[in-house]
XYZ file of C-alpha atoms in Angstrom:
716
model
C -38.193 11.993 -34.288
C -36.247 8.725 -33.719
C -37.665 7.422 -37.187
C -35.859 10.595 -38.685
C -32.631 9.438 -37.069
C -32.898 5.925 -38.399
C -34.004 6.985 -41.926
C -31.019 9.396 -42.098
C -28.644 6.740 -40.651
C -29.803 4.177 -43.164
C -29.125 6.576 -45.956
C -25.529 6.869 -44.794
C -25.294 3.079 -44.272
C -26.560 2.237 -47.814
C -23.865 4.650 -49.140
C -21.239 2.586 -47.159
C -22.847 -0.792 -48.442
C -23.637 -1.864 -44.920
C -27.436 -1.755 -44.910
C -27.590 -5.593 -44.756
C -25.862 -5.526 -41.391
C -28.372 -3.202 -39.605
C -31.642 -4.534 -38.188
C -34.184 -1.716 -37.663
C -36.450 -4.211 -36.047
C -34.435 -3.916 -32.918
C -35.518 -0.291 -32.129
C -38.689 1.341 -31.196
C -39.519 4.463 -33.356
C -42.215 5.961 -31.390
C -41.253 8.211 -28.469
C -43.036 7.014 -25.415
C -43.586 10.340 -23.625
C -43.182 14.108 -23.913
C -43.978 14.110 -27.613
C -45.353 17.557 -27.760
C -42.543 19.173 -25.787
C -39.840 17.491 -27.896
C -41.582 17.498 -31.297
C -39.690 20.514 -32.461
C -36.578 18.345 -32.489
C -37.871 16.448 -35.556
C -37.279 19.524 -37.579
C -33.427 19.429 -36.845
C -31.116 18.003 -39.272
C -28.128 15.787 -38.368
C -25.511 17.711 -36.435
C -22.902 18.057 -39.011
C -25.183 19.674 -41.547
C -25.102 22.793 -39.276
C -21.315 23.445 -39.656
C -20.765 26.377 -41.851
C -18.111 24.920 -44.196
C -17.506 28.293 -46.004
C -16.685 30.038 -42.781
C -14.985 26.946 -41.034
C -13.512 24.906 -43.819
C -11.334 22.737 -41.499
C -13.840 22.259 -38.784
C -14.454 18.659 -37.728
C -17.334 17.725 -35.688
C -16.356 14.602 -33.700
C -17.895 12.299 -31.167
C -16.393 9.745 -28.684
C -17.346 6.262 -29.153
C -16.919 2.755 -27.782
C -15.174 0.886 -30.523
C -16.910 -2.382 -29.975
C -20.365 -0.629 -30.242
C -19.399 1.077 -33.451
C -18.054 -2.142 -34.940
C -21.491 -3.940 -34.355
C -22.613 -1.681 -37.290
C -26.012 -1.094 -35.575
C -27.534 2.016 -34.111
C -24.283 3.633 -32.759
C -22.669 3.129 -36.110
C -25.613 4.631 -37.965
C -25.966 7.652 -35.643
C -22.113 8.420 -35.610
C -21.878 8.242 -39.488
C -24.871 10.443 -40.042
C -24.153 13.090 -37.442
C -20.473 13.527 -37.240
C -17.194 13.969 -39.314
C -14.906 12.467 -36.895
C -14.852 9.598 -34.394
C -12.602 9.103 -31.514
C -12.539 5.810 -29.444
C -12.734 6.274 -25.651
C -10.451 3.520 -24.718
C -9.500 1.195 -27.635
C -6.373 3.055 -28.531
C -4.984 3.470 -25.075
C -1.941 1.318 -24.202
C -3.573 -0.872 -21.681
C -6.157 -1.853 -24.258
C -3.465 -3.120 -26.722
C -0.564 -4.234 -24.696
C -0.810 -7.302 -22.410
C -0.035 -6.299 -18.762
C 1.716 -9.439 -18.001
C 3.783 -10.189 -21.308
C 3.833 -7.017 -23.076
C 2.378 -8.710 -26.256
C 0.573 -6.121 -28.502
C -2.733 -6.731 -30.244
C -4.085 -4.032 -32.440
C -6.978 -5.987 -33.945
C -9.692 -3.865 -32.656
C -7.918 -0.647 -33.586
C -7.364 -1.772 -37.194
C -10.874 -2.925 -37.618
C -12.235 0.278 -36.139
C -9.996 2.647 -38.250
C -10.746 0.779 -41.422
C -14.574 0.754 -40.843
C -14.693 4.455 -39.912
C -12.625 5.665 -42.819
C -14.561 3.488 -45.291
C -17.699 5.198 -43.943
C -16.095 8.547 -44.867
C -15.104 9.556 -41.288
C -11.805 10.710 -40.060
C -10.431 8.971 -36.919
C -8.800 11.052 -34.177
C -6.237 8.968 -32.115
C -6.489 8.938 -28.348
C -3.902 8.442 -26.835
C -0.242 7.847 -27.421
C 1.451 8.894 -24.051
C -0.317 8.998 -20.713
C 0.058 7.882 -17.263
C -3.253 6.195 -16.816
C -4.578 3.072 -18.427
C -1.148 1.613 -18.884
C 0.234 -1.951 -18.785
C 1.697 -1.111 -15.436
C 2.796 -4.526 -14.385
C 4.706 -4.990 -17.659
C 6.215 -1.591 -17.619
C 7.283 -1.988 -14.068
C 8.834 -5.336 -14.905
C 11.128 -3.590 -17.465
C 12.423 -1.459 -14.401
C 13.316 -4.643 -12.309
C 16.832 -5.029 -10.952
C 19.426 -6.102 -13.336
C 20.968 -9.594 -12.744
C 24.676 -9.521 -12.035
C 26.998 -11.357 -14.341
C 27.452 -14.440 -12.217
C 26.770 -18.111 -12.473
C 23.358 -18.736 -11.210
C 24.075 -22.362 -10.327
C 27.213 -21.396 -8.283
C 27.159 -21.243 -4.593
C 29.359 -19.502 -2.033
C 29.829 -20.627 1.591
C 29.090 -18.250 4.579
C 30.328 -19.695 7.825
C 27.783 -19.920 10.540
C 29.442 -22.168 13.119
C 32.851 -23.694 13.804
C 34.332 -25.888 16.502
C 38.034 -26.605 16.549
C 38.804 -29.738 18.657
C 42.481 -29.207 18.562
C 41.984 -26.370 21.176
C 38.816 -27.829 23.004
C 39.519 -28.710 26.512
C 36.390 -30.772 27.262
C 33.849 -33.056 25.536
C 30.556 -34.745 26.192
C 29.715 -38.318 25.689
C 26.273 -40.162 26.191
C 25.340 -43.762 26.394
C 22.179 -45.565 27.143
C 23.961 -48.277 29.113
C 26.916 -46.490 30.844
C 28.129 -49.626 32.704
C 28.473 -51.312 29.388
C 30.485 -48.446 27.664
C 33.956 -49.373 26.761
C 35.258 -46.200 25.281
C 37.533 -43.361 26.159
C 38.149 -39.888 24.551
C 41.373 -37.902 24.704
C 41.651 -34.172 23.667
C 44.976 -32.970 22.333
C 46.535 -30.717 19.743
C 45.565 -33.363 17.110
C 41.953 -33.053 17.952
C 39.520 -35.344 19.853
C 40.361 -38.931 19.513
C 37.824 -41.563 20.538
C 38.611 -45.280 21.089
C 35.998 -47.975 21.356
C 35.788 -51.695 21.544
C 32.387 -52.090 19.714
C 30.922 -54.078 22.424
C 27.554 -52.180 22.553
C 24.814 -53.900 20.611
C 23.358 -50.849 19.135
C 25.267 -48.141 17.448
C 23.298 -45.264 18.701
C 23.790 -46.242 22.440
C 27.169 -44.421 22.432
C 27.100 -40.858 21.100
C 29.422 -37.859 21.023
C 28.001 -34.258 20.589
C 30.465 -32.591 18.351
C 28.337 -29.468 17.382
C 25.425 -28.017 19.252
C 23.079 -25.088 19.433
C 23.384 -23.964 15.756
C 20.831 -21.391 14.681
C 19.723 -21.929 11.114
C 17.483 -20.197 8.515
C 14.322 -22.084 7.621
C 14.599 -23.656 4.091
C 18.294 -22.652 3.632
C 20.757 -25.045 2.166
C 23.890 -25.832 4.412
C 27.007 -28.091 4.333
C 28.548 -29.560 7.512
C 32.208 -30.079 7.031
C 34.366 -32.394 9.191
C 38.121 -33.051 9.315
C 38.178 -36.620 10.456
C 40.430 -39.654 10.244
C 39.443 -43.369 11.428
C 41.216 -46.643 11.941
C 40.561 -49.361 10.840
C 39.968 -47.907 7.422
C 37.383 -50.446 6.323
C 34.912 -49.690 9.086
C 32.396 -46.760 9.254
C 30.814 -44.325 11.747
C 27.048 -43.295 11.938
C 26.307 -39.560 12.337
C 23.005 -37.562 13.081
C 22.310 -33.849 12.204
C 19.116 -32.531 13.687
C 17.245 -31.899 16.876
C 16.272 -34.441 19.513
C 13.473 -36.508 18.010
C 13.704 -34.614 14.653
C 16.457 -35.616 12.352
C 17.533 -33.575 9.311
C 20.209 -35.758 8.067
C 21.664 -39.079 8.955
C 24.214 -41.348 7.327
C 27.637 -43.078 7.770
C 31.306 -41.950 7.417
C 33.619 -44.572 5.837
C 37.060 -44.045 6.926
C 40.657 -44.245 5.437
C 43.995 -43.915 7.078
C 44.468 -40.263 6.363
C 42.801 -37.103 7.749
C 40.049 -36.122 5.140
C 37.441 -33.416 4.769
C 33.986 -34.756 4.620
C 31.100 -32.439 3.354
C 27.516 -33.307 4.340
C 24.870 -31.164 2.697
C 21.441 -30.611 3.998
C 18.440 -28.149 3.838
C 16.631 -27.141 6.896
C 12.876 -27.617 7.260
C 10.243 -25.467 9.000
C 10.258 -27.738 11.974
C 13.915 -27.590 12.534
C 15.973 -24.246 12.780
C 18.394 -25.204 15.595
C 20.412 -28.307 15.330
C 23.314 -30.368 16.765
C 25.608 -33.085 15.224
C 26.098 -36.435 17.022
C 28.720 -39.054 15.952
C 27.348 -42.515 17.076
C 30.036 -45.194 17.506
C 28.416 -48.003 19.511
C 29.332 -50.550 16.908
C 32.688 -49.181 15.939
C 35.789 -51.000 17.157
C 38.952 -48.742 16.761
C 39.653 -45.096 17.092
C 38.842 -42.001 15.154
C 40.028 -38.488 15.445
C 37.920 -35.272 14.800
C 40.117 -32.184 14.067
C 37.279 -29.649 13.428
C 33.564 -29.313 12.650
C 32.234 -26.231 10.660
C 28.730 -25.316 9.246
C 28.453 -23.123 6.068
C 25.184 -21.624 4.675
C 25.228 -22.023 0.810
C 24.300 -18.765 -0.957
C 24.043 -17.502 -4.328
C 27.072 -15.446 -5.374
C 26.640 -11.661 -4.712
C 28.786 -8.537 -5.045
C 29.120 -5.596 -2.811
C 27.275 -2.575 -4.018
C 27.213 0.831 -2.382
C 23.672 2.367 -2.193
C 23.439 6.086 -1.349
C 21.353 6.695 1.612
C 22.038 10.418 2.492
C 23.636 13.367 0.886
C 24.455 16.664 2.619
C 25.555 19.984 1.000
C 26.236 23.214 2.765
C 24.775 26.042 0.875
C 22.703 26.686 4.047
C 22.795 25.557 7.463
C 20.396 22.797 8.477
C 18.703 23.660 11.740
C 20.566 26.973 11.533
C 23.832 25.873 13.272
C 26.746 23.495 13.452
C 27.923 22.862 17.021
C 31.591 23.437 17.448
C 34.163 23.193 19.983
C 35.727 25.131 21.371
C 32.618 27.266 21.734
C 32.454 30.456 19.630
C 34.315 29.165 16.781
C 31.579 27.751 14.651
C 32.776 27.577 10.934
C 30.925 29.795 8.509
C 29.566 28.937 5.090
C 31.714 30.286 2.383
C 31.061 29.499 -1.254
C 28.822 26.363 -0.366
C 31.367 24.942 2.049
C 31.872 24.830 5.767
C 34.905 27.036 6.158
C 37.399 26.039 8.920
C 40.302 28.365 9.853
C 42.483 27.007 12.486
C 42.848 28.652 15.833
C 45.730 26.680 17.155
C 43.524 24.996 19.847
C 41.984 21.651 19.877
C 38.730 21.654 17.733
C 35.827 19.690 16.190
C 32.692 20.577 14.533
C 29.537 18.611 13.573
C 28.966 18.375 9.831
C 25.826 16.487 10.362
C 24.468 17.298 13.856
C 22.105 14.314 14.281
C 18.640 14.883 13.222
C 17.578 12.886 10.096
C 20.795 10.905 9.696
C 19.265 7.481 10.592
C 21.384 4.525 9.686
C 20.217 0.974 10.123
C 22.565 -1.874 10.765
C 25.386 -2.568 8.193
C 28.485 -1.419 6.685
C 28.965 2.123 5.367
C 31.208 4.251 3.228
C 31.234 8.047 3.808
C 32.400 10.158 1.100
C 33.865 13.481 2.098
C 34.349 16.331 -0.442
C 36.814 18.712 1.205
C 39.529 21.172 0.175
C 42.703 22.138 2.042
C 45.201 24.746 1.406
C 48.089 22.269 2.171
C 48.692 18.697 3.214
C 48.031 17.972 6.896
C 47.747 14.998 9.233
C 45.752 14.562 12.269
C 42.266 15.205 10.680
C 39.618 12.767 11.652
C 35.959 11.914 10.983
C 33.861 10.315 13.772
C 30.447 8.722 13.334
C 28.622 8.303 16.670
C 25.110 7.673 17.782
C 25.082 9.038 21.382
C 27.275 9.931 24.409
C 26.660 7.124 26.895
C 28.541 4.014 27.538
C 26.382 1.881 25.105
C 26.829 4.516 22.138
C 28.820 3.558 19.174
C 31.790 5.666 18.229
C 33.664 5.018 15.027
C 36.671 7.310 13.904
C 38.545 7.237 10.711
C 41.683 9.384 9.684
C 41.207 11.592 6.693
C 44.400 11.731 4.586
C 44.152 15.390 3.718
C 46.328 16.643 0.845
C 46.456 20.094 -0.746
C 43.593 20.863 -3.187
C 40.008 19.695 -3.340
C 39.434 15.884 -3.170
C 36.779 13.340 -2.162
C 37.926 10.906 0.489
C 36.221 7.570 0.913
C 36.176 6.384 4.599
C 34.836 3.064 5.603
C 32.732 2.583 8.631
C 31.909 -1.090 9.010
C 29.672 -2.730 11.636
C 27.123 0.099 12.437
C 24.399 -1.649 14.366
C 21.666 1.064 14.437
C 21.429 0.750 18.202
C 20.791 1.975 20.769
C 19.902 5.053 18.611
C 19.949 4.831 14.880
C 20.457 8.634 14.590
C 24.102 9.266 13.965
C 26.168 12.487 14.485
C 28.979 13.036 12.020
C 31.869 15.116 13.479
C 34.896 16.524 11.552
C 37.870 16.740 13.943
C 40.574 19.060 12.686
C 41.794 19.006 16.295
C 45.334 20.771 16.146
C 45.648 20.754 12.377
C 46.888 24.177 11.014
C 45.291 23.796 7.537
C 42.314 25.793 6.272
C 39.540 23.289 5.321
C 36.445 23.787 3.208
C 34.016 20.972 3.747
C 31.584 20.938 0.726
C 29.490 17.684 0.924
C 28.980 14.371 2.660
C 27.535 11.414 0.917
C 26.628 8.320 2.911
C 26.434 4.940 1.097
C 25.460 1.609 2.563
C 27.436 -1.410 1.426
C 25.111 -4.233 0.444
C 25.616 -7.632 -1.030
C 23.356 -8.351 -4.124
C 22.680 -10.899 -6.647
C 21.084 -8.244 -8.768
C 21.536 -4.373 -8.903
C 18.889 -1.689 -9.584
C 19.053 -0.055 -13.016
C 20.647 3.313 -13.133
C 18.428 6.272 -14.148
C 20.077 6.245 -17.517
C 19.359 2.597 -17.996
C 15.671 3.084 -16.964
C 15.344 5.976 -19.456
C 16.891 3.900 -22.199
C 14.695 1.046 -21.547
C 11.571 2.994 -21.457
C 12.484 4.897 -24.629
C 12.531 1.521 -26.317
C 9.153 0.542 -24.809
C 7.627 3.715 -26.112
C 9.302 3.376 -29.505
C 7.844 -0.255 -29.746
C 4.378 0.927 -28.678
C 4.046 3.949 -30.921
C 5.559 2.134 -33.879
C 3.210 -0.733 -33.412
C 0.086 1.625 -33.143
C 1.050 3.751 -36.299
C 1.596 0.585 -38.310
C -1.874 -0.829 -37.160
C -3.536 2.554 -38.273
C -1.673 2.231 -41.741
C -1.449 6.157 -42.028
C -5.141 6.640 -41.909
C -5.188 8.476 -38.584
C -3.838 11.944 -39.188
C -4.259 13.395 -35.754
C -3.296 12.291 -32.218
C -3.334 13.137 -28.600
C 0.262 12.676 -28.410
C 0.473 13.467 -24.730
C -2.547 13.313 -22.463
C -3.022 15.117 -19.069
C 0.545 16.142 -18.443
C -0.035 19.194 -16.295
C -0.594 18.608 -12.602
C -2.641 21.639 -11.633
C -0.331 22.417 -8.670
C 3.367 22.761 -7.784
C 5.808 24.967 -9.493
C 8.037 24.502 -12.596
C 10.469 27.139 -11.455
C 8.846 29.816 -13.539
C 5.615 30.241 -11.573
C 3.655 27.709 -13.490
C 2.058 24.356 -12.530
C 4.568 21.370 -12.550
C 4.010 18.148 -14.475
C 2.127 15.247 -12.937
C 4.369 12.703 -11.213
C 3.870 9.401 -9.491
C 2.841 9.160 -5.902
C 4.404 6.784 -3.445
C 2.292 3.515 -3.386
C 0.509 4.171 -6.597
C 0.354 0.854 -8.405
C -2.526 1.762 -10.897
C -0.726 4.421 -13.006
C 2.743 4.626 -14.710
C 4.293 7.978 -15.072
C 6.723 7.956 -17.892
C 8.021 11.424 -17.013
C 9.367 10.004 -13.717
C 11.931 8.203 -15.813
C 12.248 10.097 -19.114
C 12.137 13.526 -17.501
C 9.716 16.382 -17.774
C 11.221 17.501 -21.059
C 12.388 14.425 -22.896
C 9.056 12.667 -22.071
C 7.173 14.788 -24.416
C 9.980 15.264 -27.036
C 10.383 11.561 -27.193
C 6.605 10.964 -27.767
C 6.557 13.694 -30.433
C 9.645 12.371 -32.149
C 8.335 8.879 -32.435
C 4.883 9.945 -33.567
C 6.443 11.848 -36.364
C 8.936 9.072 -37.229
C 6.243 6.345 -37.595
C 3.036 8.365 -38.354
C 2.033 9.736 -41.665
C 3.897 12.804 -43.008
C 0.920 15.059 -42.450
C 0.230 13.980 -38.862
C -1.006 16.529 -36.361
C -0.076 16.234 -32.753
C -2.024 17.692 -29.902
C -1.371 18.011 -26.098
C -4.654 17.431 -24.451
C -5.586 18.269 -20.883
C -8.528 18.987 -18.630
C -9.463 22.044 -16.474
C -8.043 24.460 -19.009
C -11.269 26.482 -18.590
C -10.639 26.868 -14.868
C -12.021 29.993 -13.437
C -10.751 29.346 -9.958
C -7.181 30.118 -10.914
C -7.696 32.443 -13.860
C -7.004 29.695 -16.471
C -3.571 28.994 -14.722
C -3.447 25.492 -15.891
C -3.719 26.468 -19.450
C -1.164 29.244 -19.016
C 1.117 26.581 -17.522
C 0.597 24.369 -20.380
C 1.469 26.976 -22.898
C 4.687 27.752 -21.025
C 5.514 23.977 -21.012
C 4.975 23.747 -24.711
C 7.547 26.553 -25.196
C 9.926 24.519 -23.263
C 9.337 21.303 -25.221
C 9.711 23.274 -28.422
C 12.841 25.069 -27.377
C 15.095 22.474 -29.017
C 14.023 23.740 -32.390
C 13.074 20.219 -33.408
C 9.924 19.233 -31.319
C 6.804 20.694 -32.913
C 3.381 20.505 -31.143
C 0.514 21.348 -33.596
C -2.272 22.015 -31.344
C -3.942 21.944 -27.902
C -6.999 19.922 -26.893
C -9.286 21.177 -23.999
C -11.364 18.304 -22.548
C -14.202 20.674 -21.192
C -15.913 18.143 -18.885
C -18.101 21.073 -17.687
C -21.288 21.613 -15.663
C -24.113 24.073 -16.014
C -24.699 25.869 -12.625
C -27.971 26.911 -11.159
C -26.097 29.758 -9.325
C -26.127 32.601 -11.735
C -22.973 34.295 -10.655
C -20.947 31.044 -10.609
C -22.111 30.356 -14.098
C -21.075 33.780 -15.303
C -17.641 33.196 -13.888
C -17.389 29.839 -15.746
C -18.550 31.391 -18.983
C -15.881 34.209 -18.763
C -13.100 31.584 -18.126
C -14.228 29.625 -20.993
C -13.981 32.740 -23.321
C -10.645 33.563 -21.849
C -9.445 29.992 -22.549
C -10.328 30.114 -26.210
C -8.615 33.422 -26.496
C -5.483 32.264 -24.851
C -5.385 29.105 -26.941
C -5.918 31.173 -30.143
C -3.008 33.550 -29.186
C -0.598 30.512 -29.320
C -1.125 30.336 -33.122
C -1.742 26.542 -32.786
C -4.742 24.404 -33.695
C -7.458 24.469 -31.085
C -9.668 21.524 -30.427
C -12.403 20.896 -27.844
C -11.593 17.329 -27.327
C -14.029 15.733 -24.779
C -16.955 18.011 -24.424
C -19.826 16.820 -21.933
C -21.868 18.478 -19.453
C -23.622 17.821 -16.084
C -25.890 20.118 -13.986
C -25.100 21.524 -10.546
C -28.101 22.592 -8.399
C -28.422 25.540 -6.228
C -27.135 23.249 -3.252
C -23.940 22.585 -4.982
C -24.616 19.024 -5.756
C -24.883 17.292 -9.090
C -28.417 16.607 -10.473
C -28.892 13.167 -11.839
C -30.616 12.593 -15.060
C -33.529 11.022 -13.233
C -34.075 14.352 -11.380
C -33.335 16.921 -13.952
C -36.214 19.380 -14.698
C -37.191 20.639 -18.088
C -35.940 24.127 -17.187
C -32.663 22.790 -16.146
C -32.372 20.764 -19.242
C -32.889 23.913 -21.402
C -30.313 25.761 -19.356
C -27.811 23.077 -20.439
C -28.951 23.527 -24.010
C -28.161 27.224 -23.795
C -24.775 26.482 -22.293
C -23.938 24.202 -25.188
C -24.801 26.860 -27.441
C -22.694 29.327 -25.725
C -19.666 27.089 -25.724
C -19.866 26.299 -29.380
C -20.534 30.022 -30.266
C -17.493 31.026 -28.105
C -15.188 28.686 -29.806
C -16.361 29.775 -33.360
C -16.096 33.522 -32.479
C -12.718 33.414 -30.632
C -10.791 30.861 -32.631
C -9.746 31.938 -36.083
C -11.004 29.582 -38.791
C -7.405 28.533 -39.708
C -6.928 27.221 -36.164
C -10.084 25.477 -35.811
C -9.769 21.733 -35.640
C -13.245 21.171 -34.277
C -15.190 20.164 -31.259
C -15.748 16.439 -30.104
C -18.792 15.505 -28.067
C -17.629 12.986 -25.710
C -20.784 11.376 -24.687
C -23.555 10.446 -27.171
C -26.019 9.664 -24.451
C -26.642 10.346 -20.897
C -24.395 8.370 -18.536
C -25.869 5.005 -17.401
C -26.349 4.753 -13.646
C -23.763 1.957 -13.475
C -21.042 3.838 -15.580
C -17.594 4.675 -14.346
C -17.850 8.199 -15.985
C -20.114 10.783 -14.445
C -22.468 8.090 -13.212
C -26.202 8.836 -13.833
C -25.582 12.301 -15.106
C -27.244 13.992 -18.187
C -24.035 14.087 -20.119
C -25.390 13.219 -23.583
C -27.114 15.042 -26.626
C -29.297 11.984 -26.858
C -30.867 10.145 -23.839
C -29.995 6.645 -22.995
C -32.666 5.307 -25.487
C -31.088 7.433 -28.356
C -33.763 10.107 -28.372
C -32.716 13.601 -29.154
C -32.677 16.021 -26.084
C -32.976 19.820 -25.766
C -29.198 19.725 -25.728
C -29.189 18.483 -29.261
C -30.898 21.702 -30.296
C -28.564 23.865 -28.291
C -25.424 22.180 -29.795
C -26.955 22.488 -33.296
C -27.975 26.137 -32.793
C -24.332 26.895 -31.640
C -22.966 25.341 -34.863
C -25.386 27.327 -36.975
C -24.384 30.546 -35.234
C -27.871 31.207 -33.887
């Protein structure tokens, strides 16, 4: 039987002028066991010979392949060429296989070789896949979304004051000396600063020290500048200084004097060992006087700008938690036309526009945007932000400059600490105002200082549209017009949620997911698919056919709802009158069930799926057909444990699926069927590990499923 495969394959290979690259000595031709049970398979022809080309002139029998195995021009190459019309690479055309995850560099060498070799052998190539969330160069795509650097000088620094000492107002000072009896120095504090006079009679300069700055907390590894206003006489002498902690100096040096008061900048960077420092002036060898006016320490930071980042947004179509506390009691404002409607009573009043709850704000400066309408100009309206009622609670109030008409008022609330309670009430106080007020919304923004700023949603969409354009253009150029059909979008439907019309929503990224990249999160549910289709038609061949491919379309547990949802989404995508989707691909990674009632339910859903797909008028393709077996206990049966009877049941199900396709899909809409797994899945595979998925076993011998598939194609 295997000899028959090789002879047939060799015939195809000789026609392709590649026989010299195939070594038959690498393969055993005698089947080692079960010869009698499988001998009937020797009478079967290569699979594609069973396609009735008169009834199904457009039908393509496809197979999923590993491009590297096919390119070896050995057994896989021979088997594919002899049995199938069309080949589809499992991974080689996916974005992660062609685009470097670190740099975004594109390499289509394998794709070009594969497409050229297959088309030269007489096969068509089906492209898989242009747009998908999985197997993407996630790191590179995310790097395109990084914050935008602000237009500032990267080498410039700004100074942030962290400490200051004004000696013109200081009333005391400290002086140290190792030999106090030998010290001949005095210090005088005045409105001019601290003036120190010494005779220079101490042998060592460090034996007389003045502490001019102390207890300064620093950030590890940060850059600082210590700034002194100082004058000394005589001008031709100098003064030592030390910046650091006891026994651990960060910066030492000398100050040379002149006759005028000058500002001296001393720059230093902290180390891991020193985060709290002082500054000493050491004048044991100085004979004269010097005056210190001030000492200040500044942290050097890169330039930044203030940016408002939205943290909360409240509207008033409905009441959160059902009520808005109001004083005086019994005067709670109703909701009218999406606004809290306040009608003055003549009494003092206030009401909570955000009654605590989820309004949690951490430390920082904030701007509250109040969207409010008034029937006339009025004074005395206030907005209060507070996080409790006790003595340690914060309470900030800003006046709202209300004028007639609807306006948005920006009210600044600096210095929120987030303590003792980070949950803040927001209270509008009309008090005794006599205007009718409608409070529509409250937006809370935190004011942050940034060296970069996040991209806007519009900028992210524009950037990713460029990335998709670059990717699809590169792939189409690599295929040189030879690939006429593509999965333009793969696995878009979630299988849950609601699109607003009772259908499943699209898939979207989950928080913390670092392995997938959901283009629709940035391009939008509609433009995601429309963009991919537009680019595929712009760069692909004129006669290109574009399919939406998905799994579980044959689902019996929801009466094919995922397929119905996909059909509804296709209508949305095509509603612009420009976007055209040619076909639907159903993956059909199915199982054969030992439970008869379960199996009948699955079969009915498969037939219904084909009918629903045919009713769209679009091309219908079984894109990734393979099969496992589920035993009576509900568990998958591995290849090593499959029985002959179970194997034959799988063959019957293959025959049923192929027949159901041919009987329910009109010939004009038949693109074909692609068998996803040539052989049974290896025990170390990442796909249906160890399951009997193939039409051939792992040694490339035909199985009963081969006969079932062939019989289905033949209409038996």
